[in-house]
Amino acid sequence: MKRILLIATLIITAIANAQQADKAKNLLDEVNSKMSAYNNIYIDFKYNLDNMAENINQETKGNVTIAKDKYLLNYLGATKMYDGSKTYTIVPENEEVTIEKNANEETAITPSRMLTFYKKGYKYKWDIQQNIRGRKIQYVELQHQTQYAEVK
């Protein structure tokens, strides 16, 4: 009897997790669809680095304007611009401009791929919902699926 109960519990848990993963992926797909409909978007963001062991708590702000595959990113005092074929990095502090011809790297998470990178190599998990400034924010946890090569 205990064995049947354990097996039933495992099956119910697996079904619930699969439904939550589908729900999370559907939300990500819906956001991607809405954002893709715009000609361009502007995003302000904040990055927090918290390292308790080293007693580091650092907050950095930035912004990005995205127009299809092109973008203009301002972050850490530098400006990064992608025109569809080359990336220009401007660092005013060093009076430096770097121009790189880009190879189409499928694994790189760039601002223009920011809303689509989740489609390959990630598991989805429906996470918490919070009320921030009167708006309900639903979080989705992404877990990278790493592929390990077997060593013989």
Backbone as JSON, one array per atom type, in Angstrom:
{
  "sequence": "MKRILLIATLIITAIANAQQADKAKNLLDEVNSKMSAYNNIYIDFKYNLDNMAENINQETKGNVTIAKDKYLLNYLGATKMYDGSKTYTIVPENEEVTIEKNANEETAITPSRMLTFYKKGYKYKWDIQQNIRGRKIQYVELQHQTQYAEVK",
  "N": [[0.82, -1.2, 0.0], [1.93, 1.25, 0.82], [3.83, 1.51, -1.13], [2.33, 1.88, -3.48], [1.11, 4.3, -2.89], [3.37, 5.98, -2.78], [4.29, 5.8, -5.45], [2.06, 6.9, -6.78], [2.12, 9.49, -5.73], [4.59, 10.4, -6.79], [3.99, 10.35, -9.54], [1.9, 12.25, -9.7], [3.31, 14.52, -8.84], [5.2, 14.75, -10.92], [3.51, 15.28, -13.11], [2.37, 17.72, -12.28], [4.69, 19.34, -12.2], [5.38, 19.33, -14.93], [3.17, 20.65, -16.01], [3.5, 23.16, -14.8], [5.92, 23.92, -15.97], [5.12, 24.11, -18.65], [3.3, 26.2, -18.41], [5.02, 28.28, -17.65], [6.69, 28.44, -19.93], [4.77, 29.16, -21.85], [4.08, 31.73, -20.93], [6.54, 33.09, -21.3], [6.72, 32.85, -24.1], [4.49, 34.36, -24.82], [5.2, 36.94, -23.91], [7.48, 37.34, -25.51], [6.25, 37.34, -28.04], [4.61, 39.64, -27.91], [6.58, 41.65, -27.52], [8.09, 41.38, -29.83], [6.43, 42.42, -31.73], [6.75, 45.14, -31.7], [8.46, 47.91, -33.28], [10.71, 48.96, -32.12], [12.26, 48.91, -28.86], [12.78, 50.24, -25.56], [14.71, 49.78, -22.72], [15.25, 50.19, -19.32], [17.53, 49.06, -16.91], [18.69, 47.33, -13.95], [21.46, 46.05, -12.3], [22.45, 43.91, -9.79], [25.12, 43.05, -7.71], [25.83, 40.85, -5.3], [27.94, 39.69, -2.95], [28.39, 37.94, -0.33], [30.53, 36.69, 1.01], [32.79, 38.19, 0.32], [31.98, 40.63, 1.13], [30.71, 42.4, -0.67], [28.53, 44.61, -2.21], [27.07, 45.73, -4.85], [25.55, 47.96, -7.06], [24.53, 48.47, -10.35], [23.45, 50.47, -13.02], [21.8, 50.58, -16.2], [20.91, 50.95, -19.72], [19.1, 49.99, -22.66], [18.42, 50.16, -26.11], [16.53, 48.56, -28.47], [16.18, 47.53, -31.77], [14.78, 45.39, -33.7], [17.28, 43.31, -34.84], [19.31, 45.02, -34.19], [21.06, 47.08, -31.8], [21.55, 49.43, -29.07], [23.47, 49.8, -26.37], [24.0, 50.95, -23.12], [26.15, 50.69, -20.54], [27.98, 50.24, -17.57], [29.54, 52.55, -17.97], [30.26, 52.45, -20.6], [29.46, 52.36, -24.13], [27.78, 50.23, -26.26], [27.23, 49.3, -29.51], [25.37, 47.76, -32.04], [25.14, 47.23, -35.44], [24.04, 45.41, -37.13], [25.96, 44.1, -38.53], [28.45, 44.75, -37.48], [29.98, 45.33, -34.27], [30.3, 48.07, -32.22], [32.22, 49.33, -29.69], [32.34, 51.78, -27.35], [34.38, 53.5, -25.19], [34.45, 56.1, -23.31], [36.02, 56.98, -21.13], [38.55, 55.88, -21.55], [39.08, 56.93, -23.98], [38.55, 55.35, -26.26], [37.66, 53.31, -29.02], [36.32, 50.34, -30.16], [36.0, 48.16, -32.85], [34.26, 45.42, -33.96], [33.86, 42.72, -36.16], [31.12, 40.74, -36.31], [30.68, 37.3, -35.68], [28.05, 35.07, -36.24], [27.0, 34.08, -33.43], [25.26, 31.59, -31.97], [24.91, 30.98, -29.3], [25.41, 33.23, -27.78], [24.16, 35.68, -25.58], [22.72, 38.4, -26.48], [21.57, 41.85, -26.47], [19.62, 41.98, -28.54], [18.83, 39.37, -28.72], [17.75, 38.9, -26.34], [15.12, 38.32, -25.61], [14.63, 35.87, -26.7], [16.52, 33.91, -26.2], [15.95, 31.95, -24.34], [14.72, 29.84, -25.57], [16.28, 27.71, -26.4], [18.05, 25.19, -24.77], [17.26, 25.53, -22.1], [15.45, 24.83, -19.06], [12.21, 25.42, -17.75], [10.63, 27.05, -15.02], [7.83, 27.83, -13.14], [7.74, 30.53, -11.1], [7.75, 32.69, -8.2], [5.18, 35.18, -7.6], [5.08, 38.66, -7.42], [3.97, 41.75, -5.97], [4.76, 44.71, -7.23], [5.09, 48.05, -6.88], [2.33, 48.31, -7.26], [1.86, 46.66, -9.42], [1.42, 43.39, -10.67], [3.98, 41.11, -10.79], [5.19, 38.4, -12.46], [7.45, 35.84, -11.92], [9.73, 33.79, -13.73], [11.71, 31.01, -13.54], [14.75, 30.16, -15.03], [16.59, 27.38, -15.92], [19.69, 26.39, -16.89], [20.39, 23.89, -19.22], [22.92, 21.86, -19.14], [25.12, 20.03, -21.14], [26.83, 17.16, -20.61], [29.83, 15.67, -21.51], [30.71, 12.31, -21.84], [33.45, 10.88, -20.32], [35.81, 8.55, -21.21]],
  "CA": [[0.0, 0.0, 0.0], [2.83, 2.4, 0.89], [4.51, 1.62, -2.42], [1.36, 2.43, -4.43], [0.96, 5.71, -2.52], [4.6, 6.65, -3.19], [4.27, 5.88, -6.91], [1.01, 7.87, -7.14], [2.63, 10.82, -5.38], [5.62, 10.74, -7.77], [3.32, 10.62, -10.82], [1.18, 13.53, -9.55], [4.34, 15.56, -8.79], [5.77, 14.9, -12.27], [2.49, 15.94, -13.94], [2.27, 19.11, -11.83], [5.89, 20.04, -12.66], [5.28, 19.49, -16.38], [2.18, 21.7, -16.26], [4.1, 24.43, -14.41], [6.91, 24.25, -17.0], [4.36, 24.56, -19.83], [2.74, 27.51, -18.07], [6.14, 29.23, -17.68], [7.1, 28.62, -21.33], [3.71, 29.91, -22.52], [4.22, 33.14, -20.54], [7.71, 33.61, -22.01], [6.36, 32.97, -25.51], [3.55, 35.47, -24.95], [5.99, 38.18, -23.78], [8.29, 37.44, -26.73], [5.36, 37.7, -29.15], [4.24, 41.05, -27.75], [7.75, 42.5, -27.71], [8.51, 41.28, -31.24], [5.51, 43.21, -32.56], [7.2, 46.53, -31.71], [9.61, 48.22, -34.14], [11.86, 49.12, -31.22], [11.91, 48.98, -27.44], [13.77, 50.85, -24.69], [14.65, 49.12, -21.42], [16.16, 50.57, -18.24], [17.72, 47.89, -16.06], [19.56, 47.45, -12.8], [22.18, 44.81, -12.02], [22.97, 43.87, -8.42], [26.12, 42.03, -7.38], [25.91, 40.64, -3.86], [28.87, 38.64, -2.58], [28.47, 37.99, 1.14], [31.85, 36.26, 1.47], [33.74, 39.28, 0.11], [31.3, 41.84, 1.6], [30.51, 43.27, -1.83], [27.15, 44.87, -2.59], [27.26, 46.73, -5.89], [24.41, 48.15, -7.96], [24.89, 49.15, -11.59], [22.3, 50.72, -13.87], [22.08, 50.71, -17.63], [19.73, 50.96, -20.58], [19.31, 49.45, -23.99], [17.4, 50.38, -27.13], [16.61, 47.43, -29.4], [15.38, 47.63, -32.99], [14.97, 44.07, -34.35], [18.58, 42.73, -34.48], [20.25, 46.09, -33.86], [20.88, 47.6, -30.44], [22.43, 50.44, -28.47], [23.53, 49.44, -24.96], [24.8, 51.79, -22.24], [26.34, 49.91, -19.32], [29.31, 50.35, -16.95], [30.27, 53.67, -18.53], [30.6, 52.21, -22.01], [28.34, 52.24, -25.05], [27.97, 49.16, -27.22], [26.27, 49.5, -30.59], [25.42, 46.73, -33.07], [24.43, 47.75, -36.61], [23.6, 44.3, -37.95], [27.13, 43.36, -38.99], [29.6, 45.07, -36.64], [29.74, 45.85, -32.93], [31.16, 49.2, -31.86], [32.27, 49.54, -28.25], [32.91, 53.1, -27.1], [34.72, 53.7, -23.79], [34.92, 57.49, -23.24], [37.05, 57.15, -20.11], [39.84, 55.51, -22.14], [39.11, 57.51, -25.32], [38.78, 54.16, -27.05], [36.57, 52.73, -29.8], [36.67, 49.04, -30.7], [35.04, 47.71, -33.86], [34.38, 43.98, -34.17], [32.94, 42.1, -37.11], [30.53, 39.67, -35.51], [30.27, 35.99, -36.18], [26.7, 34.82, -35.72], [27.09, 33.1, -32.36], [23.92, 31.2, -31.52], [24.85, 30.85, -27.84], [25.6, 34.52, -27.12], [22.94, 36.4, -25.18], [22.89, 39.81, -26.8], [20.29, 42.54, -26.26], [18.63, 41.65, -29.56], [18.36, 38.0, -28.47], [17.39, 38.85, -24.93], [13.78, 37.76, -25.4], [14.48, 34.59, -27.39], [17.58, 32.97, -25.85], [15.4, 30.91, -23.49], [14.09, 28.79, -26.37], [17.19, 26.57, -26.56], [18.97, 24.86, -23.7], [16.78, 25.9, -20.76], [14.24, 24.3, -18.46], [11.41, 26.51, -17.22], [9.94, 26.79, -13.75], [6.94, 28.9, -12.69], [8.29, 30.97, -9.82], [6.88, 33.52, -7.36], [4.56, 36.39, -8.14], [5.19, 39.74, -6.44], [3.31, 43.01, -6.29], [5.77, 45.76, -7.19], [4.51, 49.34, -7.23], [0.95, 48.13, -7.71], [1.78, 45.77, -10.59], [1.77, 42.0, -10.4], [5.12, 40.65, -11.57], [5.34, 36.94, -12.4], [8.81, 35.42, -12.19], [9.95, 32.48, -14.32], [13.09, 30.61, -13.32], [15.35, 29.44, -16.13], [17.72, 26.54, -15.51], [20.43, 26.01, -18.09], [20.61, 22.46, -19.37], [24.28, 21.63, -19.64], [25.34, 18.69, -21.66], [28.13, 16.67, -20.15], [30.41, 14.63, -22.34], [31.18, 11.19, -21.03], [34.87, 10.64, -20.5], [36.14, 7.11, -21.06]],
  "C": [[0.87, 1.27, 0.0], [3.51, 2.63, -0.46], [3.6, 2.25, -3.47], [1.18, 3.92, -4.16], [2.18, 6.52, -2.96], [4.63, 6.84, -4.71], [3.23, 6.89, -7.38], [1.47, 9.29, -6.86], [3.68, 11.28, -6.39], [4.99, 11.1, -9.12], [2.61, 11.97, -10.77], [2.18, 14.69, -9.54], [4.93, 15.81, -10.18], [4.79, 15.61, -13.19], [2.38, 17.42, -13.57], [3.48, 19.92, -12.29], [5.85, 20.29, -14.16], [4.28, 20.59, -16.73], [2.74, 23.07, -15.9], [5.14, 24.88, -15.44], [6.22, 24.75, -18.26], [3.8, 25.96, -19.61], [3.82, 28.59, -18.16], [6.57, 29.5, -19.12], [6.05, 29.41, -22.1], [3.78, 31.39, -22.19], [5.4, 33.77, -21.27], [7.42, 33.8, -23.5], [5.42, 34.14, -25.76], [4.28, 36.82, -24.86], [6.83, 38.39, -25.03], [7.45, 37.89, -27.92], [4.97, 39.17, -29.09], [5.41, 41.98, -28.04], [8.22, 42.5, -29.16], [7.64, 42.11, -32.16], [5.93, 44.68, -32.64], [8.36, 46.72, -32.68], [10.88, 48.4, -33.32], [11.36, 49.18, -29.79], [13.09, 49.6, -26.68], [13.6, 50.23, -23.31], [15.69, 49.74, -20.49], [16.32, 49.33, -17.37], [18.71, 48.21, -14.95], [20.17, 46.08, -12.54], [22.76, 44.9, -10.62], [23.96, 42.73, -8.28], [26.21, 41.98, -5.87], [26.81, 39.44, -3.6], [29.1, 38.76, -1.08], [29.87, 37.66, 1.64], [32.87, 37.39, 1.36], [33.18, 40.63, 0.57], [31.17, 42.88, 0.47], [29.02, 43.38, -2.12], [27.21, 46.04, -3.57], [26.03, 46.77, -6.79], [24.86, 48.96, -9.17], [23.64, 49.29, -12.44], [22.73, 50.85, -15.32], [20.78, 50.83, -18.4], [20.11, 50.43, -21.95], [18.13, 49.81, -24.87], [17.6, 49.29, -28.17], [15.67, 47.69, -30.56], [15.67, 46.39, -33.82], [16.32, 43.49, -33.93], [19.62, 43.76, -34.07], [20.0, 46.58, -32.43], [21.9, 48.66, -30.09], [22.36, 50.22, -26.97], [24.47, 50.38, -24.23], [24.92, 51.08, -20.9], [27.79, 50.05, -18.85], [30.17, 51.45, -17.58], [30.69, 53.51, -19.97], [29.32, 52.13, -22.83], [28.7, 51.15, -26.06], [26.85, 49.27, -28.25], [26.47, 48.39, -31.63], [24.56, 47.18, -34.23], [23.92, 46.65, -37.54], [24.77, 43.49, -38.49], [28.36, 43.59, -38.11], [29.15, 45.57, -35.28], [30.77, 46.91, -32.64], [31.08, 49.36, -30.35], [33.02, 50.84, -28.01], [33.12, 53.25, -25.59], [35.3, 55.1, -23.65], [36.06, 57.69, -22.24], [38.45, 56.86, -20.66], [40.06, 56.14, -23.52], [39.38, 56.4, -26.34], [37.52, 53.71, -27.77], [37.07, 51.42, -30.38], [35.58, 48.63, -31.67], [35.31, 46.23, -34.11], [33.39, 43.52, -35.22], [32.43, 40.85, -36.41], [30.32, 38.39, -36.31], [28.91, 35.73, -35.54], [26.76, 33.71, -34.68], [25.71, 32.82, -31.8], [23.8, 31.19, -30.0], [24.99, 32.17, -27.11], [24.26, 35.16, -26.79], [23.23, 37.88, -25.38], [21.56, 40.52, -26.54], [19.23, 42.18, -27.3], [18.11, 40.22, -29.43], [17.83, 37.82, -27.05], [16.03, 38.18, -24.68], [13.57, 36.43, -26.1], [15.49, 33.54, -26.95], [17.05, 31.78, -25.06], [14.89, 29.7, -24.27], [14.97, 27.56, -26.55], [18.06, 26.4, -25.32], [18.53, 25.21, -22.29], [15.55, 25.11, -20.37], [13.52, 25.48, -17.82], [10.74, 26.09, -15.92], [9.12, 28.02, -13.4], [7.4, 29.28, -11.31], [7.28, 31.87, -9.1], [6.24, 34.67, -8.15], [4.64, 37.45, -7.04], [4.43, 40.95, -6.94], [4.34, 44.12, -6.11], [5.17, 47.04, -7.74], [3.12, 49.19, -7.84], [0.78, 47.25, -8.93], [2.17, 44.37, -10.19], [2.87, 41.58, -11.36], [5.26, 39.15, -11.37], [6.78, 36.58, -12.79], [8.81, 34.02, -12.79], [11.42, 32.17, -14.11], [13.57, 29.81, -14.52], [16.54, 28.66, -15.6], [18.4, 26.06, -16.78], [20.66, 24.5, -18.09], [21.99, 22.26, -19.96], [24.39, 20.19, -20.09], [26.76, 18.27, -21.27], [28.6, 15.56, -21.08], [30.94, 13.54, -21.43], [32.64, 10.94, -21.35], [35.15, 9.17, -20.26], [37.63, 6.92, -21.01]]
}
